[in-house]
PDB file of C-alpha atoms and ligand atoms in Angstrom:
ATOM      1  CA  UNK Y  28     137.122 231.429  10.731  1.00 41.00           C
ATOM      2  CA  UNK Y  29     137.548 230.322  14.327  1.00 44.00           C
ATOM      3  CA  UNK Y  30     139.978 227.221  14.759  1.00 42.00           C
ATOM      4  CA  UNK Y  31     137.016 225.494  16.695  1.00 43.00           C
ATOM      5  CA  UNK Y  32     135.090 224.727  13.301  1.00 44.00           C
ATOM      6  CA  UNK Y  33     135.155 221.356  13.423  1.00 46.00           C
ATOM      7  CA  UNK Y  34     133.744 221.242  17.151  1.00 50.00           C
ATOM      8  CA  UNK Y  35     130.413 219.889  16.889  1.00 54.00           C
ATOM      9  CA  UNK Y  36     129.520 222.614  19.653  1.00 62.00           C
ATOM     10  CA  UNK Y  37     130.206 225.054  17.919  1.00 79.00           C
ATOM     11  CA  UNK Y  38     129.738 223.741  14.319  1.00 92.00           C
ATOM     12  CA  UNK Y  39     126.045 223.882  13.442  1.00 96.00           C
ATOM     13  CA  UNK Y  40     126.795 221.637   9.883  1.00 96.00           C
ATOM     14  CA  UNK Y  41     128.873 218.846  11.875  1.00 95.00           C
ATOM     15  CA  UNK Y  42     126.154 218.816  14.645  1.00 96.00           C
ATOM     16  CA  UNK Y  43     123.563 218.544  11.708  1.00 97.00           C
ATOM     17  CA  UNK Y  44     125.468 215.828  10.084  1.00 97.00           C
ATOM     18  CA  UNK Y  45     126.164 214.045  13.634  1.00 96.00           C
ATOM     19  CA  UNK Y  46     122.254 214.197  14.254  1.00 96.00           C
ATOM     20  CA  UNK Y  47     121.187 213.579  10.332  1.00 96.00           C
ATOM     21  CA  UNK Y  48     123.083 210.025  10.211  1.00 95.00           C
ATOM     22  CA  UNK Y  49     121.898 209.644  14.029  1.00 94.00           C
ATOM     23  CA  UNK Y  50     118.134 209.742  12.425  1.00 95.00           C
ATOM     24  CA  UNK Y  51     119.092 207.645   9.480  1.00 93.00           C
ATOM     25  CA  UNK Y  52     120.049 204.664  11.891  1.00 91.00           C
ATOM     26  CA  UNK Y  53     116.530 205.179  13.295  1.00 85.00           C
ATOM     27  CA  UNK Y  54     114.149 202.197  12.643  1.00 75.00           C
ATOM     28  CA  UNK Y  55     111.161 203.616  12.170  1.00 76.00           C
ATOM     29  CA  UNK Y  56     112.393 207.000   9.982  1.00 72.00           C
ATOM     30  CA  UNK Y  57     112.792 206.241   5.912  1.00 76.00           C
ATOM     31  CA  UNK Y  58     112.754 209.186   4.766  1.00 88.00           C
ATOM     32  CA  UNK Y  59     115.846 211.301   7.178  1.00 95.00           C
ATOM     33  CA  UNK Y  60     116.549 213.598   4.282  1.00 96.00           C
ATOM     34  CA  UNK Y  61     112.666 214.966   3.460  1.00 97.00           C
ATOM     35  CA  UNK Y  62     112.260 218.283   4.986  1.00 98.00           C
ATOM     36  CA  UNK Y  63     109.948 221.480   4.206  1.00 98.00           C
ATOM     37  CA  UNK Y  64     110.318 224.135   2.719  1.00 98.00           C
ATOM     38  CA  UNK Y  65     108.947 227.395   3.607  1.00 98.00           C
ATOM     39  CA  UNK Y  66     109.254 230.483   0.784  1.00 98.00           C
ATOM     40  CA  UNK Y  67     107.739 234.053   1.077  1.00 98.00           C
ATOM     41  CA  UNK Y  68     105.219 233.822  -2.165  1.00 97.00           C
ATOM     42  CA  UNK Y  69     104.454 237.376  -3.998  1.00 96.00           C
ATOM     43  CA  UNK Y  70     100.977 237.714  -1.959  1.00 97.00           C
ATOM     44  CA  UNK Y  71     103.454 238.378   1.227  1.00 97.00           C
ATOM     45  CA  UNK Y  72     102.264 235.201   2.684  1.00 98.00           C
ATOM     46  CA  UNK Y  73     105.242 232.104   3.747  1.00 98.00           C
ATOM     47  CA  UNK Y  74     103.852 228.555   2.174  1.00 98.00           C
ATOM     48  CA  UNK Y  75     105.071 224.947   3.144  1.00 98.00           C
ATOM     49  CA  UNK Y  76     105.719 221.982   1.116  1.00 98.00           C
ATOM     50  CA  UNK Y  77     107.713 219.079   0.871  1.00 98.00           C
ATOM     51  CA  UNK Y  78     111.032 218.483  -0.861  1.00 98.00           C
ATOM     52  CA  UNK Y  79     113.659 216.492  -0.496  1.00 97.00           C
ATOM     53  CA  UNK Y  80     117.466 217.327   0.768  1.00 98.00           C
ATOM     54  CA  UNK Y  81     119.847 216.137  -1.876  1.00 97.00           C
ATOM     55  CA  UNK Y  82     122.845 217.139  -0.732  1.00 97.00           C
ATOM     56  CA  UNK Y  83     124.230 218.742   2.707  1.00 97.00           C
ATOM     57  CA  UNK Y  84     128.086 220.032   3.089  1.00 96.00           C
ATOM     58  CA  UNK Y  85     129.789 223.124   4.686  1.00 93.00           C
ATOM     59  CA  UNK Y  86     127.807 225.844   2.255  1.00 95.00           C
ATOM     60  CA  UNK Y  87     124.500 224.721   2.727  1.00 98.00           C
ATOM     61  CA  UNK Y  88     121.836 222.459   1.698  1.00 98.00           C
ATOM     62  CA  UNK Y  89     120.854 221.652  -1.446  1.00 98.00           C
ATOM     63  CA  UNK Y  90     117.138 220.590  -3.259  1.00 98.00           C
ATOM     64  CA  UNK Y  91     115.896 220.691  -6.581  1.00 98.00           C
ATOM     65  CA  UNK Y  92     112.822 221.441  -8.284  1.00 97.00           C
ATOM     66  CA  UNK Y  93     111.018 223.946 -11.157  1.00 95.00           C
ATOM     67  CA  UNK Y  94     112.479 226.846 -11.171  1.00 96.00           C
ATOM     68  CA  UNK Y  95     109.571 228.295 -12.765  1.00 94.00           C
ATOM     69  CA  UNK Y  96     107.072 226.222  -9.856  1.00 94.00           C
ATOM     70  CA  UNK Y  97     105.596 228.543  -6.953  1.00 96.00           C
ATOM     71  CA  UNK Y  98     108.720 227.744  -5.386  1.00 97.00           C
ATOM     72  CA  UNK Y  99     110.494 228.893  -7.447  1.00 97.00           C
ATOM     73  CA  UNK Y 100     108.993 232.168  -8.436  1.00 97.00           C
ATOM     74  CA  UNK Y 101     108.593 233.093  -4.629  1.00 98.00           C
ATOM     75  CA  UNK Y 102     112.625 232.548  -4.165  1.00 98.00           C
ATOM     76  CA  UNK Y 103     112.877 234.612  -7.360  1.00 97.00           C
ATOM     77  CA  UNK Y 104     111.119 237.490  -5.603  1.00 97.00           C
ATOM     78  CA  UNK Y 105     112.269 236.708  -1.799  1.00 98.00           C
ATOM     79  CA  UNK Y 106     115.359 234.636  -1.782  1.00 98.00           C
ATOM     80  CA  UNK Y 107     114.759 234.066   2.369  1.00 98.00           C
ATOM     81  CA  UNK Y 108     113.589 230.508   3.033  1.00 98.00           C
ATOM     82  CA  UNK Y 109     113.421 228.322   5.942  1.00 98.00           C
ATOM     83  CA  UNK Y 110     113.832 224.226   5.982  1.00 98.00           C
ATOM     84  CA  UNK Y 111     112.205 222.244   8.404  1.00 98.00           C
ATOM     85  CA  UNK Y 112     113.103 218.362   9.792  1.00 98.00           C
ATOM     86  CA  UNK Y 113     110.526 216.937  11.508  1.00 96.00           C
ATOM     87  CA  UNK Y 114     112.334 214.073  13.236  1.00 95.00           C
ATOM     88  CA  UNK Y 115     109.850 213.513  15.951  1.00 92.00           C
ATOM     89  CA  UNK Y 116     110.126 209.782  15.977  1.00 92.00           C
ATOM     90  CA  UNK Y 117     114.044 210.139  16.974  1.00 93.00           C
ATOM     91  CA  UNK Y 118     113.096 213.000  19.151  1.00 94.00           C
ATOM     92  CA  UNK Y 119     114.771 216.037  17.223  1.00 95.00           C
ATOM     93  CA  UNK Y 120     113.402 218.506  14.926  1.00 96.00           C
ATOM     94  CA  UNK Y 121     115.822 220.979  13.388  1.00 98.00           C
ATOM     95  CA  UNK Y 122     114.767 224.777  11.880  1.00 98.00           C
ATOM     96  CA  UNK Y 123     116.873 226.479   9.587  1.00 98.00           C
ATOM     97  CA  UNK Y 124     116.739 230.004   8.314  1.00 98.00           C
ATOM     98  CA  UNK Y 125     118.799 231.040   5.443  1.00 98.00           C
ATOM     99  CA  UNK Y 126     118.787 232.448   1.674  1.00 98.00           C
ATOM    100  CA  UNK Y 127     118.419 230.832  -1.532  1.00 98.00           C
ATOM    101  CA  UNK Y 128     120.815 230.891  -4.679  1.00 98.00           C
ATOM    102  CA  UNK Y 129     120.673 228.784  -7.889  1.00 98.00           C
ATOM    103  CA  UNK Y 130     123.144 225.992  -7.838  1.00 98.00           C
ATOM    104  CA  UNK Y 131     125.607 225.954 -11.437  1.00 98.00           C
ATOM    105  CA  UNK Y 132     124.079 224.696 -14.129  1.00 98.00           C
ATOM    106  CA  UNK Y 133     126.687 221.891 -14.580  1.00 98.00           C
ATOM    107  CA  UNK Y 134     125.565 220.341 -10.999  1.00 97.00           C
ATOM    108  CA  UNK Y 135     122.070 220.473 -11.977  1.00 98.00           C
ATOM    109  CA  UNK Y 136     123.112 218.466 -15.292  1.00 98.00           C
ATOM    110  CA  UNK Y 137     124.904 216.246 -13.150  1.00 97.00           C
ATOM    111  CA  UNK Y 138     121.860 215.548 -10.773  1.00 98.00           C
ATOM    112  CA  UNK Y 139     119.608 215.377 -13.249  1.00 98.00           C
ATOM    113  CA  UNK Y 140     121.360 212.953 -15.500  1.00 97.00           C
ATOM    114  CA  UNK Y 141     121.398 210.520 -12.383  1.00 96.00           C
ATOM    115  CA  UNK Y 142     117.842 210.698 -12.150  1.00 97.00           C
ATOM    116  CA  UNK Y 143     115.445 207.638 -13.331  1.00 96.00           C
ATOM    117  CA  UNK Y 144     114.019 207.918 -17.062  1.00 95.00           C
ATOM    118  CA  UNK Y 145     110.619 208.567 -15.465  1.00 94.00           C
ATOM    119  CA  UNK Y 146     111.706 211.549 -13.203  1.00 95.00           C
ATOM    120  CA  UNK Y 147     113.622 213.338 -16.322  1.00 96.00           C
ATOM    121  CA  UNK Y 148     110.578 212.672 -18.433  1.00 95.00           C
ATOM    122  CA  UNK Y 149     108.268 214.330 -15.622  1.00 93.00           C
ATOM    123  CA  UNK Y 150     110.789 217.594 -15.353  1.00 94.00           C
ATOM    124  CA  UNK Y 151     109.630 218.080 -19.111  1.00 94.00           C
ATOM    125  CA  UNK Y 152     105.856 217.268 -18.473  1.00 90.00           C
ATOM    126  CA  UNK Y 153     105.191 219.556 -15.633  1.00 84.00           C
ATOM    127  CA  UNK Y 154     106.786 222.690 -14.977  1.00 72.00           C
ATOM    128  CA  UNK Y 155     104.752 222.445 -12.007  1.00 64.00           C
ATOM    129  CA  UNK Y 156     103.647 226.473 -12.308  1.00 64.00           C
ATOM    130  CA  UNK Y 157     100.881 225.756 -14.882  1.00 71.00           C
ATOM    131  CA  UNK Y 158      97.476 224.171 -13.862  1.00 73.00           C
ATOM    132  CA  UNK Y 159      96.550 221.055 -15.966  1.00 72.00           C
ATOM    133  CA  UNK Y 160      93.128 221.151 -15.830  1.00 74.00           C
ATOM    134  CA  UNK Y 161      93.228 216.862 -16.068  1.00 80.00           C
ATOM    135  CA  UNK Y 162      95.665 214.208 -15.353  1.00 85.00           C
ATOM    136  CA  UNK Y 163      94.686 212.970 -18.871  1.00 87.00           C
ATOM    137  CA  UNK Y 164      96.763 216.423 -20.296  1.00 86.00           C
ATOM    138  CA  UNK Y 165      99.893 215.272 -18.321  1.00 86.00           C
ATOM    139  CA  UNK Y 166      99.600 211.586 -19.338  1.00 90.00           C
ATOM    140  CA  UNK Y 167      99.688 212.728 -22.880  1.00 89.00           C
ATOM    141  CA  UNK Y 168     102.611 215.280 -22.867  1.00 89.00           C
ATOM    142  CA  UNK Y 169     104.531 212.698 -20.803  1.00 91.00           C
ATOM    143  CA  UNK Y 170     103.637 210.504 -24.023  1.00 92.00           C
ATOM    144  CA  UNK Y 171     104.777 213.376 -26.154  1.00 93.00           C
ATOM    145  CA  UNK Y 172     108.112 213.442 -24.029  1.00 93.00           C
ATOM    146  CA  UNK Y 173     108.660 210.146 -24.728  1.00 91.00           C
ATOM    147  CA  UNK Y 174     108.328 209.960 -28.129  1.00 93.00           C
ATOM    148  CA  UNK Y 175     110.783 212.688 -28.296  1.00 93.00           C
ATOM    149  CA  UNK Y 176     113.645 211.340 -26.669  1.00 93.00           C
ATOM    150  CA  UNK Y 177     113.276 207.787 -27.417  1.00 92.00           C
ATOM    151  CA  UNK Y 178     116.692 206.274 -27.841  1.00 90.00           C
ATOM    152  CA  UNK Y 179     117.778 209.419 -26.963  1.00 92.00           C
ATOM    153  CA  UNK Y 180     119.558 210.802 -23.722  1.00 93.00           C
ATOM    154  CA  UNK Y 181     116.970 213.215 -22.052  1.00 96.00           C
ATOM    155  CA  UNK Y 182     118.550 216.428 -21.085  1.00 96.00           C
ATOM    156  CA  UNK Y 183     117.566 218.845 -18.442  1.00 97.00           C
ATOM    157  CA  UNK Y 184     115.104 221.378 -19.059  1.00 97.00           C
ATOM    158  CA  UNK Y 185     116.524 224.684 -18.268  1.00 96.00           C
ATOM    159  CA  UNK Y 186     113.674 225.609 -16.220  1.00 96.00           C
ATOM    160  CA  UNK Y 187     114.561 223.155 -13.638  1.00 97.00           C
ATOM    161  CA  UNK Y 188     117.668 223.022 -11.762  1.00 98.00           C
ATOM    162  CA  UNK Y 189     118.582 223.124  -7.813  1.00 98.00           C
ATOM    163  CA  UNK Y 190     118.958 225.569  -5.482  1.00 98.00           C
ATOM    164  CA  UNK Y 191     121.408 226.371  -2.634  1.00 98.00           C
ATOM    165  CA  UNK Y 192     119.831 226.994   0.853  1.00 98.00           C
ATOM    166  CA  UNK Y 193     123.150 229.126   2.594  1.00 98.00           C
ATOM    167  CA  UNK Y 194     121.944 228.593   6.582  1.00 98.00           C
ATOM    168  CA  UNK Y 195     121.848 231.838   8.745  1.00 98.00           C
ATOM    169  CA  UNK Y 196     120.428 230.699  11.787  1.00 98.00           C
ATOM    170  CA  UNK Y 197     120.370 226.648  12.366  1.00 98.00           C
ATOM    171  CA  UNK Y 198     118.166 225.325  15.719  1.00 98.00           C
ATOM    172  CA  UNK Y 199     118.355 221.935  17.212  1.00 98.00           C
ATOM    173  CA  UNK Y 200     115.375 221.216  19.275  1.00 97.00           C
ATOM    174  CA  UNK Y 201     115.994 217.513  21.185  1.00 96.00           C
ATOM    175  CA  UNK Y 202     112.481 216.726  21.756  1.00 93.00           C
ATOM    176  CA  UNK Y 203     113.178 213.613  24.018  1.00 93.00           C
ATOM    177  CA  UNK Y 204     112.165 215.195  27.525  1.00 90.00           C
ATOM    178  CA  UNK Y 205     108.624 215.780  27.656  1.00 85.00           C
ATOM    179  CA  UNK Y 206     108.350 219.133  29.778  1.00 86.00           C
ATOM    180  CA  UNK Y 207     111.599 220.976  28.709  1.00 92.00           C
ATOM    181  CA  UNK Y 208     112.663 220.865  25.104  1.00 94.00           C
ATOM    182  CA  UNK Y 209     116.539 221.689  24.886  1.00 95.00           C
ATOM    183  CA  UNK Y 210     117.029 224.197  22.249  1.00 96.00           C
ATOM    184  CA  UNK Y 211     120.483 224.506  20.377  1.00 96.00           C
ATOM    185  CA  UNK Y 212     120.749 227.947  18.413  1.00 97.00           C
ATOM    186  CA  UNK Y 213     123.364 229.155  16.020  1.00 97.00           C
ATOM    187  CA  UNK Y 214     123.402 231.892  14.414  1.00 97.00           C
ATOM    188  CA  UNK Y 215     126.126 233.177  11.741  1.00 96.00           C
ATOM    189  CA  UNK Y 216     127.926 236.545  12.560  1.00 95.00           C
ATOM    190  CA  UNK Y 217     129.226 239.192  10.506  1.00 95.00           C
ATOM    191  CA  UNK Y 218     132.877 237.368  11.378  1.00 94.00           C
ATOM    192  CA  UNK Y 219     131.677 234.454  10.152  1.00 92.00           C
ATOM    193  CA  UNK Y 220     131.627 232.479  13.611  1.00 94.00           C
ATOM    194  CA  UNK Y 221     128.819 230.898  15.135  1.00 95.00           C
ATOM    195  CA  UNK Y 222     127.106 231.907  17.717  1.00 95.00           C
ATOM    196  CA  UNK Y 223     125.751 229.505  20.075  1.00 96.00           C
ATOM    197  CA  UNK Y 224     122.705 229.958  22.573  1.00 95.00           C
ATOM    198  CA  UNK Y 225     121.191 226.894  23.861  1.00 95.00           C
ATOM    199  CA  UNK Y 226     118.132 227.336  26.005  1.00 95.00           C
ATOM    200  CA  UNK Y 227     114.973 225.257  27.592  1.00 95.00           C
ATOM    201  CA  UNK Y 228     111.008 225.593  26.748  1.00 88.00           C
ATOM    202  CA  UNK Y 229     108.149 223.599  25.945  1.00 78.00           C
TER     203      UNK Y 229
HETATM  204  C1  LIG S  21     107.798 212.957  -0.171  1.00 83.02           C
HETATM  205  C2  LIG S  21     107.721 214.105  -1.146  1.00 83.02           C
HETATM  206  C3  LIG S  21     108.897 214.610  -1.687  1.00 83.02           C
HETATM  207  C4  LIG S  21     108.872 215.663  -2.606  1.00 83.02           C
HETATM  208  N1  LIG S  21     110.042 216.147  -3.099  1.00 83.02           N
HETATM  209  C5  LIG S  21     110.034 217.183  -3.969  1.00 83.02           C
HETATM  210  C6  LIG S  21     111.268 217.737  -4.447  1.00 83.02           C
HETATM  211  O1  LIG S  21     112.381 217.318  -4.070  1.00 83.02           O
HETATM  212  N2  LIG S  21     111.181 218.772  -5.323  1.00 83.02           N
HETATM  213  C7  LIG S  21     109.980 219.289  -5.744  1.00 83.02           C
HETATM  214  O2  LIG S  21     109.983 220.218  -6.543  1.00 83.02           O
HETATM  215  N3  LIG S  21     108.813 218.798  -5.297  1.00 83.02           N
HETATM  216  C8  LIG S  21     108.803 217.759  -4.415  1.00 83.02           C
HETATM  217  N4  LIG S  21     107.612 217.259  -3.931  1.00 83.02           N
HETATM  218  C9  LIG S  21     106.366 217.913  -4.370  1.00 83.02           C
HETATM  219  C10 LIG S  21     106.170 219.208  -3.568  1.00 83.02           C
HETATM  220  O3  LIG S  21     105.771 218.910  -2.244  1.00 83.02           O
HETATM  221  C11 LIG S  21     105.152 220.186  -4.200  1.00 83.02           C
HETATM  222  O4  LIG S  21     103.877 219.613  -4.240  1.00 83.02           O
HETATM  223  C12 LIG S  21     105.547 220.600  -5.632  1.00 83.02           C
HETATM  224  O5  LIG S  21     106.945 220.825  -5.726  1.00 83.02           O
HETATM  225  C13 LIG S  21     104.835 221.894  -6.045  1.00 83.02           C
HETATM  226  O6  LIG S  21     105.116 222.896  -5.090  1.00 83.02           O
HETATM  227  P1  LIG S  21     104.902 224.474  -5.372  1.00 83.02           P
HETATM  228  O7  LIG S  21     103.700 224.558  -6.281  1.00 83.02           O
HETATM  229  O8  LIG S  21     104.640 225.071  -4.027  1.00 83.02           O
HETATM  230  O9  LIG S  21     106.129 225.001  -6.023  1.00 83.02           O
HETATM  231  C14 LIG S  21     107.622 216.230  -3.003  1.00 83.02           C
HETATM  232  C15 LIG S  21     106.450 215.727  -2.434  1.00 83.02           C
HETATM  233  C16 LIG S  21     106.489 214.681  -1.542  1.00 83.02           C
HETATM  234  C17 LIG S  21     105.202 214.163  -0.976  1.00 83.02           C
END
């Protein structure tokens, strides 16, 4: 590793972290940490939805979710992903492109046991892969779910867990000039340094 790591310019994780808390200062932004998520399903084609960053440090970024959802089976089959921030009140969006790995099991107890009674009782409701043909179906396994662990600590389902997004290529695009959007690229080399182009478009 270079001995310039910790220089935001050529760090893309401190500049991430520098720009995430930035955003979270921002009046009119609650939700700084939702992002989406972009997976390669097994019809070839990328999808988008919404999930929420949990966790952000040196290795990567980290959400959680079915493993046996969409989601999850696409990462199962294609383990590339990109996250998107859409910070466009504050001006910024940021792109990442990296690959996927499971997260220990013993960090995905530890999330989940900090999770409200309600959330832990949805993880065993919905694996989120199957249809329900009718809300009623869900409101009666959640029932089930909680007749089942009443008075009783709810463990995780082992289909449900959280994955680490390792960042390959991280962009910065500062949105706050109307005609020339400044561009901030990194991109990880075989060294292990980052590799910094910054460039203009709109
Ligand atoms: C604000 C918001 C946050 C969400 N966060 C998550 C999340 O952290 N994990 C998750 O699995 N789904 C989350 N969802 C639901 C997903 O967007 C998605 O509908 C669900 O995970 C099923 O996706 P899939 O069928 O493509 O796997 C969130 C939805 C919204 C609107």
């Amino acid at each position: 590793m270079h001995d310039d790591i910790f220089d935001v310019n050529h760090n893309p994780m401190q500049h991430f972290q520098q720009w995430f808390y930035k955003v979270e200062q921002h009046n009119s932004i609650v939700e700084v940490n939702t992002m989406t998520l972009s997976t390669i399903g097994i019809d070839g084609y990328p999808k988008n939805r919404i999930v929420l960053l949990k966790r952000f440090a040196w290795d990567g970024f980290t959400f959680f979710t079915s493993y046996t959802s969409e989601k999850g089976i696409a990462i199962t089959h294609h383990d590339k992903v990109s996250l998107h921030f859409d910070w466009r009140k504050a001006h910024k969006q940021v792109i990442i492109q990296g690959t996927t790995t499971k997260i220990a099991s013993n960090l995905s107890d530890g999330y989940f046991d900090s999770r409200p009674e309600g959330s832990k009782l949805g993880a065993w409701a919905s694996k989120q892969s199957e249809t329900l043909s009718s809300k009623k179906v869900l409101t009666s396994r959640l029932e089930h779910y909680n007749r089942q662990f009443k008075n009783k600590s709810i463990p995780r389902p082992e289909y449900w867990g959280g994955y680490l997004v390792t960042p390959m290529v991280m962009e910065f695009i500062d949105t706050s000039s109307v005609r020339s959007h400044l561009h901030e690229k990194y991109s990880l080399q075989n060294d292990y340094s980052w590799k910094k182009e910054s460039f203009y478009n709109y």
